[in-house]
Amino acid sequence: MEKIYSTAKICAFDNNSTCDLALEPELTQTLANSRNPEELKHVWVEWRNAVGPHCRLLFEEYVDLSNEAARLNNFTNTAESWLDGYEDPQFRQQIESLWEQLKPLYLQIHAYVRFQLRKKYGDVVSEKGPIPAHLLGNMWAQRWRNVAQFNLPYPDKEEVDLTAELRAQNYTVDKIFRTAEDFFKSINLTEMPQTFWERSILEKPKDREMVCHASAWDFYDRKDFRIKQCTAITMEHFTTAHHEMGHVEYFIQYKNQPVKFRRGANSGFHEAVGDLISLSVESRKHLRKIGLLKSESDDPENVLNNLFQIGLDKIVFLPFGYLMDLWRWDVFEGKITPDEYNCKWWELREKYQGVEPPVNRTDQDFDPAAKYHIIASVPYIRYFVSFVIQFQFHRAVCEKAGQYDANDPSKPLHECDIYQNTEAGNALKKMLQLGSSRPWPDAIEVLTGQRTMDASALLEYFKPLHKWLEQENKKNKVFIGWEKSTKGCVNTK
Ligand SMILES: CC(=O)N[C@@H](CC(=O)O)C(=O)NC[C@H](CC1(C(=O)N[C@@H](Cc2ccc(O)cc2)C(=O)O)CCCC1)C(=O)O
Ligand SMILES: [Zn+2]
């Protein structure tokens, strides 16, 4: 399935003699930059046609083999095996409870974006229904930051296009990764070893196919750590470089643990390290410090525009991060059978994300395969966990850096930047060095003083945006939530 996914190509929208377009970089760029609904629909449908049908039977076989392996490891099925690392029989209930706390914020940004997209695209976006998934700037509608420019709360304020700025300043792939390394070093974490620079693959090779989905690798010899990334000069890849290097920092911090404990406290911790640093990097304060933001002024409108763009990544991701394994847990437990794979997927996509396919789908399609983690058997709830705990970590390191104080409105959480603060870095380091040697509640307590996942830090970070969205949606009399989709998935049997 990985080979099918990594080599799949489609033909161009307006020229079907060009048929060598791959997911990265071509289709990713089209979904991000095209404003032509027909072209977006073409790319969205053709990608799924190129991967889904070819993976469907393989996936059924994979489910049986994976469950057999789980049983041989004394688990009931793969779902139980995947959840084992969270060491808590109540884990799924905790996730559901976190989602219930976060859903009101999601409903507000969803309603606002649907209203804006309707202004731009007209009736292809209904007033009260789910949002068509192909118009949101991303192949899976899991992050909407690429459609920020016609959604900004204050559109007449300066246009901060970091991708354009990176290119204008002749950022190279190497400079992107050196900039990321510089941040980690500045808080007393570790520089990348020389072998990292010699052995990593940071650009798509010209001479051969390669799995371009970014990844970070620990070779478990305490010395060899690498990143593989088909890096483009974009803001998304700048953030991804920090994400991948966050994995490497964690590898290095726990490298002296026994091999058994050279893992994240749970998988969500591993996903949170790089994103935690990116929360500082993406603040206007930091972007100005490293010269990526020219303007001097930080008036409330510019700050809200920036917070909104971060929300299009972080708030928007939550329902997707949840539904990916809600679908797979049911598949592994046999609650979703092969003939229901696709229509149950679209039920969940509508129920949690409030998105719909641009064209009707059938049970003969297999749209989950359009997402790397499904065909590569990579669990996904780790990202939902990460998107919650990274804000708990951020709140803790920002307090240590004196950059955040719950009682001081002049130090809001969303303007914190821990750059060059070694107290913050040392506190983070103490947690990372534990690896998986202690239950994760002990690990999170070391840094935050809490022993549970807690949505309050994310809600605190986005509080100004939440308030603004509620006011704006009320002013525009926008319908909050979504009615049943007119599109969806049809059982052909
Ligand atoms: C040997 C091995 O497998 N190593 C693991 C790491 C480890 O376990 O040690 C690994 O490298 N996994 C690859 C995976 C890549 C990416 C990803 O898949 N991201 C998710 C979700 C997401 C989205 C936004 C975001 O800000 C953070 C995450 C997606 O793109 O849907 C793609 C770019 C970002 C991270 C990763 O790094 O997590
Ligand atoms: Zn990761």
Coordinates of C-alpha atoms in Angstrom, one line a residue, residues 79 124 133 149 254 325 331 343 420 446:
A79 CA -7.2 -1.3 18.6
V124 CA -21.1 25.5 -4.0
A133 CA -13.7 19.2 1.7
Q149 CA -5.9 35.0 3.2
Y254 CA 16.6 9.8 26.3
D325 CA -8.7 6.3 14.9
V331 CA -12.6 -1.5 11.9
C343 CA -19.7 5.1 4.0
Q420 CA 16.9 31.8 24.5
V446 CA 7.5 16.9 36.1

